[in-house]
Amino acid sequence: MANKFHVRSNSFPTASHPSTITVEEELSKLKTWEANSTSTSKSIGTGLSLLQDLYICLEGLLNMGSTQKLISNHQGEKCLEELLDGSVRILDICGITRDTMLQIKENVQALHSALRRRKGDSCIERVITEYNLFSKKMKKNAKKLITSLKQMESKFGVCPLLNQDQQLIALVRVLREVMLMNMSIFQSLLAFLAMPASKSKATK
């Protein structure tokens, strides 16, 4: 089953700039993954690994002197402010998702530890109850984050690129693509976390 959270098509300029080509190559790998991805932990793990590679290349692009000068020269423009705001919101969601994954690990470890004890131990029932409550709350929160990402995605990239600086247009275009891909992958991850237990077991 292919991943349903696809990066939406857009009307961004298609011309590339030499400084963005490496990032675009990584984006191409992610788009290929996305077209063939499934709702399994292995597939999502591959997507996250590719996303990491993408951000390594993106960091190199943003650290280039020419890129920093370009951003500085156009500081305050709406398209850049939109990207900055979007980046902050994605970082927030990334942080929440990371904390959720750590909580899942802690709760699963506690559950495994309790199950290794003798049957009839009242502690086992308490830990199982706590795990079920955590799982229910976690799935609910994951669904809320998916909704937030969808709302963010629908409003993202609406700022027109009126500036005639082709380097700026190329940079903004590729940064928008990166952020949209980020939203797509995190929607897939959160959807996996929010999946009912029976389906989750079947897709691991």
JSON list of C-alpha atoms in Angstrom, two decimals:
[
{"chain": "A", "resi": 1, "resn": "MET", "atom": "CA", "xyz": [0.00, 0.00, 0.00]},
{"chain": "A", "resi": 2, "resn": "ALA", "atom": "CA", "xyz": [1.58, 3.25, -1.09]},
{"chain": "A", "resi": 3, "resn": "ASN", "atom": "CA", "xyz": [2.00, 6.12, 1.33]},
{"chain": "A", "resi": 4, "resn": "LYS", "atom": "CA", "xyz": [-1.03, 8.40, 1.11]},
{"chain": "A", "resi": 5, "resn": "PHE", "atom": "CA", "xyz": [0.74, 11.49, 2.42]},
{"chain": "A", "resi": 6, "resn": "HIS", "atom": "CA", "xyz": [2.23, 12.76, -0.83]},
{"chain": "A", "resi": 7, "resn": "VAL", "atom": "CA", "xyz": [3.96, 16.07, -1.28]},
{"chain": "A", "resi": 8, "resn": "ARG", "atom": "CA", "xyz": [1.42, 18.12, -3.14]},
{"chain": "A", "resi": 9, "resn": "SER", "atom": "CA", "xyz": [2.22, 19.43, -6.59]},
{"chain": "A", "resi": 10, "resn": "ASN", "atom": "CA", "xyz": [2.99, 23.10, -6.87]},
{"chain": "A", "resi": 11, "resn": "SER", "atom": "CA", "xyz": [3.62, 25.83, -9.36]},
{"chain": "A", "resi": 12, "resn": "PHE", "atom": "CA", "xyz": [7.10, 26.75, -8.18]},
{"chain": "A", "resi": 13, "resn": "PRO", "atom": "CA", "xyz": [9.61, 27.68, -10.90]},
{"chain": "A", "resi": 14, "resn": "THR", "atom": "CA", "xyz": [11.31, 24.58, -12.28]},
{"chain": "A", "resi": 15, "resn": "ALA", "atom": "CA", "xyz": [14.70, 26.12, -13.06]},
{"chain": "A", "resi": 16, "resn": "SER", "atom": "CA", "xyz": [17.49, 24.89, -10.80]},
{"chain": "A", "resi": 17, "resn": "HIS", "atom": "CA", "xyz": [20.49, 26.78, -9.54]},
{"chain": "A", "resi": 18, "resn": "PRO", "atom": "CA", "xyz": [23.89, 25.04, -9.21]},
{"chain": "A", "resi": 19, "resn": "SER", "atom": "CA", "xyz": [23.94, 25.58, -5.43]},
{"chain": "A", "resi": 20, "resn": "THR", "atom": "CA", "xyz": [20.63, 23.73, -4.94]},
{"chain": "A", "resi": 21, "resn": "ILE", "atom": "CA", "xyz": [21.31, 20.72, -7.17]},
{"chain": "A", "resi": 22, "resn": "THR", "atom": "CA", "xyz": [22.68, 18.48, -4.39]},
{"chain": "A", "resi": 23, "resn": "VAL", "atom": "CA", "xyz": [19.61, 19.13, -2.24]},
{"chain": "A", "resi": 24, "resn": "GLU", "atom": "CA", "xyz": [17.35, 18.48, -5.22]},
{"chain": "A", "resi": 25, "resn": "GLU", "atom": "CA", "xyz": [19.07, 15.14, -5.80]},
{"chain": "A", "resi": 26, "resn": "GLU", "atom": "CA", "xyz": [18.26, 14.11, -2.22]},
{"chain": "A", "resi": 27, "resn": "LEU", "atom": "CA", "xyz": [14.69, 15.33, -2.69]},
{"chain": "A", "resi": 28, "resn": "SER", "atom": "CA", "xyz": [14.44, 13.13, -5.77]},
{"chain": "A", "resi": 29, "resn": "LYS", "atom": "CA", "xyz": [15.46, 10.09, -3.71]},
{"chain": "A", "resi": 30, "resn": "LEU", "atom": "CA", "xyz": [12.77, 10.91, -1.16]},
{"chain": "A", "resi": 31, "resn": "LYS", "atom": "CA", "xyz": [10.12, 11.32, -3.84]},
{"chain": "A", "resi": 32, "resn": "THR", "atom": "CA", "xyz": [11.04, 7.90, -5.21]},
{"chain": "A", "resi": 33, "resn": "TRP", "atom": "CA", "xyz": [10.76, 6.46, -1.70]},
{"chain": "A", "resi": 34, "resn": "GLU", "atom": "CA", "xyz": [7.44, 8.22, -1.17]},
{"chain": "A", "resi": 35, "resn": "ALA", "atom": "CA", "xyz": [5.96, 6.81, -4.37]},
{"chain": "A", "resi": 36, "resn": "ASN", "atom": "CA", "xyz": [6.73, 3.26, -3.23]},
{"chain": "A", "resi": 37, "resn": "SER", "atom": "CA", "xyz": [6.49, 3.57, 0.54]},
{"chain": "A", "resi": 38, "resn": "THR", "atom": "CA", "xyz": [4.19, 1.53, 2.75]},
{"chain": "A", "resi": 39, "resn": "SER", "atom": "CA", "xyz": [2.80, 2.02, 6.24]},
{"chain": "A", "resi": 40, "resn": "THR", "atom": "CA", "xyz": [5.43, -0.16, 7.89]},
{"chain": "A", "resi": 41, "resn": "SER", "atom": "CA", "xyz": [8.08, 0.67, 10.47]},
{"chain": "A", "resi": 42, "resn": "LYS", "atom": "CA", "xyz": [10.83, -0.38, 8.05]},
{"chain": "A", "resi": 43, "resn": "SER", "atom": "CA", "xyz": [9.55, 1.85, 5.24]},
{"chain": "A", "resi": 44, "resn": "ILE", "atom": "CA", "xyz": [9.08, 4.84, 7.54]},
{"chain": "A", "resi": 45, "resn": "GLY", "atom": "CA", "xyz": [12.54, 4.25, 9.00]},
{"chain": "A", "resi": 46, "resn": "THR", "atom": "CA", "xyz": [13.98, 4.40, 5.49]},
{"chain": "A", "resi": 47, "resn": "GLY", "atom": "CA", "xyz": [12.14, 7.66, 4.87]},
{"chain": "A", "resi": 48, "resn": "LEU", "atom": "CA", "xyz": [13.51, 9.19, 8.07]},
{"chain": "A", "resi": 49, "resn": "SER", "atom": "CA", "xyz": [17.02, 8.10, 7.12]},
{"chain": "A", "resi": 50, "resn": "LEU", "atom": "CA", "xyz": [16.66, 9.73, 3.71]},
{"chain": "A", "resi": 51, "resn": "LEU", "atom": "CA", "xyz": [15.29, 12.85, 5.39]},
{"chain": "A", "resi": 52, "resn": "GLN", "atom": "CA", "xyz": [18.41, 12.98, 7.54]},
{"chain": "A", "resi": 53, "resn": "ASP", "atom": "CA", "xyz": [20.59, 12.82, 4.42]},
{"chain": "A", "resi": 54, "resn": "LEU", "atom": "CA", "xyz": [18.52, 15.61, 2.91]},
{"chain": "A", "resi": 55, "resn": "TYR", "atom": "CA", "xyz": [19.07, 17.87, 5.90]},
{"chain": "A", "resi": 56, "resn": "ILE", "atom": "CA", "xyz": [22.81, 17.21, 5.87]},
{"chain": "A", "resi": 57, "resn": "CYS", "atom": "CA", "xyz": [22.88, 18.53, 2.29]},
{"chain": "A", "resi": 58, "resn": "LEU", "atom": "CA", "xyz": [20.56, 21.39, 3.22]},
{"chain": "A", "resi": 59, "resn": "GLU", "atom": "CA", "xyz": [22.87, 22.41, 6.05]},
{"chain": "A", "resi": 60, "resn": "GLY", "atom": "CA", "xyz": [25.72, 22.60, 3.57]},
{"chain": "A", "resi": 61, "resn": "LEU", "atom": "CA", "xyz": [23.64, 24.80, 1.27]},
{"chain": "A", "resi": 62, "resn": "LEU", "atom": "CA", "xyz": [22.57, 27.16, 4.06]},
{"chain": "A", "resi": 63, "resn": "ASN", "atom": "CA", "xyz": [26.13, 27.46, 5.38]},
{"chain": "A", "resi": 64, "resn": "MET", "atom": "CA", "xyz": [27.47, 28.63, 2.02]},
{"chain": "A", "resi": 65, "resn": "GLY", "atom": "CA", "xyz": [28.62, 32.23, 2.10]},
{"chain": "A", "resi": 66, "resn": "SER", "atom": "CA", "xyz": [26.66, 33.00, -1.06]},
{"chain": "A", "resi": 67, "resn": "THR", "atom": "CA", "xyz": [23.46, 31.61, 0.48]},
{"chain": "A", "resi": 68, "resn": "GLN", "atom": "CA", "xyz": [23.86, 33.58, 3.69]},
{"chain": "A", "resi": 69, "resn": "LYS", "atom": "CA", "xyz": [24.55, 36.75, 1.71]},
{"chain": "A", "resi": 70, "resn": "LEU", "atom": "CA", "xyz": [21.48, 36.12, -0.44]},
{"chain": "A", "resi": 71, "resn": "ILE", "atom": "CA", "xyz": [19.26, 35.67, 2.61]},
{"chain": "A", "resi": 72, "resn": "SER", "atom": "CA", "xyz": [20.76, 38.74, 4.26]},
{"chain": "A", "resi": 73, "resn": "ASN", "atom": "CA", "xyz": [20.12, 40.87, 1.17]},
{"chain": "A", "resi": 74, "resn": "HIS", "atom": "CA", "xyz": [16.46, 39.86, 1.11]},
{"chain": "A", "resi": 75, "resn": "GLN", "atom": "CA", "xyz": [15.83, 39.75, 4.84]},
{"chain": "A", "resi": 76, "resn": "GLY", "atom": "CA", "xyz": [12.25, 40.58, 5.75]},
{"chain": "A", "resi": 77, "resn": "GLU", "atom": "CA", "xyz": [10.69, 39.43, 2.48]},
{"chain": "A", "resi": 78, "resn": "LYS", "atom": "CA", "xyz": [7.43, 37.55, 2.93]},
{"chain": "A", "resi": 79, "resn": "CYS", "atom": "CA", "xyz": [8.61, 34.35, 1.25]},
{"chain": "A", "resi": 80, "resn": "LEU", "atom": "CA", "xyz": [11.55, 34.08, 3.66]},
{"chain": "A", "resi": 81, "resn": "GLU", "atom": "CA", "xyz": [9.41, 34.94, 6.67]},
{"chain": "A", "resi": 82, "resn": "GLU", "atom": "CA", "xyz": [7.01, 32.18, 5.63]},
{"chain": "A", "resi": 83, "resn": "LEU", "atom": "CA", "xyz": [9.89, 29.69, 5.52]},
{"chain": "A", "resi": 84, "resn": "LEU", "atom": "CA", "xyz": [11.17, 30.80, 8.91]},
{"chain": "A", "resi": 85, "resn": "ASP", "atom": "CA", "xyz": [7.74, 30.49, 10.50]},
{"chain": "A", "resi": 86, "resn": "GLY", "atom": "CA", "xyz": [7.22, 27.07, 8.91]},
{"chain": "A", "resi": 87, "resn": "SER", "atom": "CA", "xyz": [10.62, 25.87, 10.11]},
{"chain": "A", "resi": 88, "resn": "VAL", "atom": "CA", "xyz": [9.82, 26.84, 13.70]},
{"chain": "A", "resi": 89, "resn": "ARG", "atom": "CA", "xyz": [6.49, 25.02, 13.59]},
{"chain": "A", "resi": 90, "resn": "ILE", "atom": "CA", "xyz": [8.06, 21.89, 12.10]},
{"chain": "A", "resi": 91, "resn": "LEU", "atom": "CA", "xyz": [10.75, 21.95, 14.80]},
{"chain": "A", "resi": 92, "resn": "ASP", "atom": "CA", "xyz": [8.01, 22.08, 17.43]},
{"chain": "A", "resi": 93, "resn": "ILE", "atom": "CA", "xyz": [6.26, 19.06, 15.92]},
{"chain": "A", "resi": 94, "resn": "CYS", "atom": "CA", "xyz": [9.59, 17.26, 15.56]},
{"chain": "A", "resi": 95, "resn": "GLY", "atom": "CA", "xyz": [10.32, 17.85, 19.24]},
{"chain": "A", "resi": 96, "resn": "ILE", "atom": "CA", "xyz": [6.90, 16.61, 20.31]},
{"chain": "A", "resi": 97, "resn": "THR", "atom": "CA", "xyz": [7.26, 13.51, 18.12]},
{"chain": "A", "resi": 98, "resn": "ARG", "atom": "CA", "xyz": [10.73, 12.79, 19.52]},
{"chain": "A", "resi": 99, "resn": "ASP", "atom": "CA", "xyz": [9.42, 13.05, 23.09]},
{"chain": "A", "resi": 100, "resn": "THR", "atom": "CA", "xyz": [6.54, 10.75, 22.17]},
{"chain": "A", "resi": 101, "resn": "MET", "atom": "CA", "xyz": [8.94, 8.14, 20.78]},
{"chain": "A", "resi": 102, "resn": "LEU", "atom": "CA", "xyz": [10.98, 8.27, 24.00]},
{"chain": "A", "resi": 103, "resn": "GLN", "atom": "CA", "xyz": [7.81, 7.84, 26.06]},
{"chain": "A", "resi": 104, "resn": "ILE", "atom": "CA", "xyz": [6.80, 4.85, 23.93]},
{"chain": "A", "resi": 105, "resn": "LYS", "atom": "CA", "xyz": [10.20, 3.27, 24.56]},
{"chain": "A", "resi": 106, "resn": "GLU", "atom": "CA", "xyz": [9.95, 3.84, 28.32]},
{"chain": "A", "resi": 107, "resn": "ASN", "atom": "CA", "xyz": [6.40, 2.46, 28.53]},
{"chain": "A", "resi": 108, "resn": "VAL", "atom": "CA", "xyz": [7.22, -0.61, 26.44]},
{"chain": "A", "resi": 109, "resn": "GLN", "atom": "CA", "xyz": [10.28, -1.33, 28.60]},
{"chain": "A", "resi": 110, "resn": "ALA", "atom": "CA", "xyz": [8.16, -1.02, 31.75]},
{"chain": "A", "resi": 111, "resn": "LEU", "atom": "CA", "xyz": [5.55, -3.34, 30.25]},
{"chain": "A", "resi": 112, "resn": "HIS", "atom": "CA", "xyz": [8.13, -5.96, 29.25]},
{"chain": "A", "resi": 113, "resn": "SER", "atom": "CA", "xyz": [9.69, -5.79, 32.70]},
{"chain": "A", "resi": 114, "resn": "ALA", "atom": "CA", "xyz": [6.31, -6.31, 34.37]},
{"chain": "A", "resi": 115, "resn": "LEU", "atom": "CA", "xyz": [5.40, -9.23, 32.10]},
{"chain": "A", "resi": 116, "resn": "ARG", "atom": "CA", "xyz": [8.60, -11.03, 33.07]},
{"chain": "A", "resi": 117, "resn": "ARG", "atom": "CA", "xyz": [7.44, -11.10, 36.68]},
{"chain": "A", "resi": 118, "resn": "ARG", "atom": "CA", "xyz": [5.27, -13.76, 38.22]},
{"chain": "A", "resi": 119, "resn": "LYS", "atom": "CA", "xyz": [1.66, -14.01, 37.12]},
{"chain": "A", "resi": 120, "resn": "GLY", "atom": "CA", "xyz": [-0.77, -12.66, 39.66]},
{"chain": "A", "resi": 121, "resn": "ASP", "atom": "CA", "xyz": [1.53, -9.82, 40.65]},
{"chain": "A", "resi": 122, "resn": "SER", "atom": "CA", "xyz": [-0.73, -6.79, 41.12]},
{"chain": "A", "resi": 123, "resn": "CYS", "atom": "CA", "xyz": [2.03, -4.62, 39.68]},
{"chain": "A", "resi": 124, "resn": "ILE", "atom": "CA", "xyz": [1.54, -6.27, 36.29]},
{"chain": "A", "resi": 125, "resn": "GLU", "atom": "CA", "xyz": [-2.09, -5.22, 36.08]},
{"chain": "A", "resi": 126, "resn": "ARG", "atom": "CA", "xyz": [-1.18, -1.67, 37.08]},
{"chain": "A", "resi": 127, "resn": "VAL", "atom": "CA", "xyz": [1.56, -1.39, 34.44]},
{"chain": "A", "resi": 128, "resn": "ILE", "atom": "CA", "xyz": [-0.71, -2.83, 31.73]},
{"chain": "A", "resi": 129, "resn": "THR", "atom": "CA", "xyz": [-3.44, -0.36, 32.65]},
{"chain": "A", "resi": 130, "resn": "GLU", "atom": "CA", "xyz": [-0.96, 2.52, 32.56]},
{"chain": "A", "resi": 131, "resn": "TYR", "atom": "CA", "xyz": [0.37, 1.38, 29.19]},
{"chain": "A", "resi": 132, "resn": "ASN", "atom": "CA", "xyz": [-3.12, 1.17, 27.69]},
{"chain": "A", "resi": 133, "resn": "LEU", "atom": "CA", "xyz": [-3.96, 4.65, 28.97]},
{"chain": "A", "resi": 134, "resn": "PHE", "atom": "CA", "xyz": [-0.70, 6.02, 27.58]},
{"chain": "A", "resi": 135, "resn": "SER", "atom": "CA", "xyz": [-1.26, 4.32, 24.22]},
{"chain": "A", "resi": 136, "resn": "LYS", "atom": "CA", "xyz": [-4.77, 5.75, 23.93]},
{"chain": "A", "resi": 137, "resn": "LYS", "atom": "CA", "xyz": [-3.58, 9.27, 24.78]},
{"chain": "A", "resi": 138, "resn": "MET", "atom": "CA", "xyz": [-0.57, 8.98, 22.45]},
{"chain": "A", "resi": 139, "resn": "LYS", "atom": "CA", "xyz": [-2.72, 7.96, 19.48]},
{"chain": "A", "resi": 140, "resn": "LYS", "atom": "CA", "xyz": [-5.09, 10.85, 20.15]},
{"chain": "A", "resi": 141, "resn": "ASN", "atom": "CA", "xyz": [-2.21, 13.34, 20.27]},
{"chain": "A", "resi": 142, "resn": "ALA", "atom": "CA", "xyz": [-0.70, 11.87, 17.09]},
{"chain": "A", "resi": 143, "resn": "LYS", "atom": "CA", "xyz": [-3.97, 12.44, 15.25]},
{"chain": "A", "resi": 144, "resn": "LYS", "atom": "CA", "xyz": [-4.01, 16.06, 16.44]},
{"chain": "A", "resi": 145, "resn": "LEU", "atom": "CA", "xyz": [-0.49, 16.58, 15.12]},
{"chain": "A", "resi": 146, "resn": "ILE", "atom": "CA", "xyz": [-1.49, 15.09, 11.75]},
{"chain": "A", "resi": 147, "resn": "THR", "atom": "CA", "xyz": [-4.36, 17.58, 11.58]},
{"chain": "A", "resi": 148, "resn": "SER", "atom": "CA", "xyz": [-1.97, 20.43, 12.38]},
{"chain": "A", "resi": 149, "resn": "LEU", "atom": "CA", "xyz": [0.44, 19.30, 9.66]},
{"chain": "A", "resi": 150, "resn": "LYS", "atom": "CA", "xyz": [-2.36, 19.04, 7.10]},
{"chain": "A", "resi": 151, "resn": "GLN", "atom": "CA", "xyz": [-3.55, 22.55, 7.95]},
{"chain": "A", "resi": 152, "resn": "MET", "atom": "CA", "xyz": [0.00, 23.85, 7.73]},
{"chain": "A", "resi": 153, "resn": "GLU", "atom": "CA", "xyz": [0.56, 22.08, 4.42]},
{"chain": "A", "resi": 154, "resn": "SER", "atom": "CA", "xyz": [-2.62, 23.54, 2.89]},
{"chain": "A", "resi": 155, "resn": "LYS", "atom": "CA", "xyz": [-1.51, 27.09, 3.70]},
{"chain": "A", "resi": 156, "resn": "PHE", "atom": "CA", "xyz": [2.18, 26.69, 2.94]},
{"chain": "A", "resi": 157, "resn": "GLY", "atom": "CA", "xyz": [3.74, 28.18, -0.17]},
{"chain": "A", "resi": 158, "resn": "VAL", "atom": "CA", "xyz": [0.94, 30.67, -0.87]},
{"chain": "A", "resi": 159, "resn": "CYS", "atom": "CA", "xyz": [3.31, 33.62, -0.80]},
{"chain": "A", "resi": 160, "resn": "PRO", "atom": "CA", "xyz": [4.04, 34.50, -4.46]},
{"chain": "A", "resi": 161, "resn": "LEU", "atom": "CA", "xyz": [7.64, 34.72, -5.63]},
{"chain": "A", "resi": 162, "resn": "LEU", "atom": "CA", "xyz": [7.53, 38.17, -7.14]},
{"chain": "A", "resi": 163, "resn": "ASN", "atom": "CA", "xyz": [11.22, 38.88, -6.67]},
{"chain": "A", "resi": 164, "resn": "GLN", "atom": "CA", "xyz": [13.17, 38.72, -9.92]},
{"chain": "A", "resi": 165, "resn": "ASP", "atom": "CA", "xyz": [16.36, 37.44, -8.26]},
{"chain": "A", "resi": 166, "resn": "GLN", "atom": "CA", "xyz": [16.63, 33.97, -9.79]},
{"chain": "A", "resi": 167, "resn": "GLN", "atom": "CA", "xyz": [18.99, 32.77, -7.07]},
{"chain": "A", "resi": 168, "resn": "LEU", "atom": "CA", "xyz": [16.47, 33.69, -4.39]},
{"chain": "A", "resi": 169, "resn": "ILE", "atom": "CA", "xyz": [13.65, 32.04, -6.32]},
{"chain": "A", "resi": 170, "resn": "ALA", "atom": "CA", "xyz": [15.69, 28.83, -6.68]},
{"chain": "A", "resi": 171, "resn": "LEU", "atom": "CA", "xyz": [16.55, 28.83, -2.97]},
{"chain": "A", "resi": 172, "resn": "VAL", "atom": "CA", "xyz": [12.99, 29.46, -1.80]},
{"chain": "A", "resi": 173, "resn": "ARG", "atom": "CA", "xyz": [11.65, 26.83, -4.19]},
{"chain": "A", "resi": 174, "resn": "VAL", "atom": "CA", "xyz": [13.96, 24.11, -2.90]},
{"chain": "A", "resi": 175, "resn": "LEU", "atom": "CA", "xyz": [13.41, 25.08, 0.75]},
{"chain": "A", "resi": 176, "resn": "ARG", "atom": "CA", "xyz": [9.67, 24.84, 0.23]},
{"chain": "A", "resi": 177, "resn": "GLU", "atom": "CA", "xyz": [10.10, 21.40, -1.30]},
{"chain": "A", "resi": 178, "resn": "VAL", "atom": "CA", "xyz": [12.18, 20.30, 1.69]},
{"chain": "A", "resi": 179, "resn": "MET", "atom": "CA", "xyz": [9.58, 21.48, 4.17]},
{"chain": "A", "resi": 180, "resn": "LEU", "atom": "CA", "xyz": [6.70, 19.89, 2.28]},
{"chain": "A", "resi": 181, "resn": "MET", "atom": "CA", "xyz": [8.57, 16.60, 2.20]},
{"chain": "A", "resi": 182, "resn": "ASN", "atom": "CA", "xyz": [9.24, 16.93, 5.91]},
{"chain": "A", "resi": 183, "resn": "MET", "atom": "CA", "xyz": [5.52, 17.41, 6.56]},
{"chain": "A", "resi": 184, "resn": "SER", "atom": "CA", "xyz": [4.69, 14.37, 4.45]},
{"chain": "A", "resi": 185, "resn": "ILE", "atom": "CA", "xyz": [7.14, 12.06, 6.24]},
{"chain": "A", "resi": 186, "resn": "PHE", "atom": "CA", "xyz": [6.03, 13.18, 9.69]},
{"chain": "A", "resi": 187, "resn": "GLN", "atom": "CA", "xyz": [2.41, 12.63, 8.73]},
{"chain": "A", "resi": 188, "resn": "SER", "atom": "CA", "xyz": [3.34, 9.07, 7.74]},
{"chain": "A", "resi": 189, "resn": "LEU", "atom": "CA", "xyz": [5.18, 8.50, 11.02]},
{"chain": "A", "resi": 190, "resn": "LEU", "atom": "CA", "xyz": [2.37, 9.92, 13.13]},
{"chain": "A", "resi": 191, "resn": "ALA", "atom": "CA", "xyz": [-0.23, 7.94, 11.19]},
{"chain": "A", "resi": 192, "resn": "PHE", "atom": "CA", "xyz": [1.74, 4.79, 11.97]},
{"chain": "A", "resi": 193, "resn": "LEU", "atom": "CA", "xyz": [1.82, 5.69, 15.67]},
{"chain": "A", "resi": 194, "resn": "ALA", "atom": "CA", "xyz": [-1.92, 6.40, 15.65]},
{"chain": "A", "resi": 195, "resn": "MET", "atom": "CA", "xyz": [-2.72, 3.11, 13.93]},
{"chain": "A", "resi": 196, "resn": "PRO", "atom": "CA", "xyz": [-4.95, 0.66, 15.86]},
{"chain": "A", "resi": 197, "resn": "ALA", "atom": "CA", "xyz": [-2.93, -2.06, 17.60]},
{"chain": "A", "resi": 198, "resn": "SER", "atom": "CA", "xyz": [-4.25, -4.86, 15.37]},
{"chain": "A", "resi": 199, "resn": "LYS", "atom": "CA", "xyz": [-3.24, -3.05, 12.17]},
{"chain": "A", "resi": 200, "resn": "SER", "atom": "CA", "xyz": [0.06, -1.92, 13.66]},
{"chain": "A", "resi": 201, "resn": "LYS", "atom": "CA", "xyz": [1.10, -5.53, 14.33]},
{"chain": "A", "resi": 202, "resn": "ALA", "atom": "CA", "xyz": [0.22, -6.49, 10.78]},
{"chain": "A", "resi": 203, "resn": "THR", "atom": "CA", "xyz": [2.33, -3.73, 9.22]},
{"chain": "A", "resi": 204, "resn": "LYS", "atom": "CA", "xyz": [5.54, -4.02, 11.24]}
]
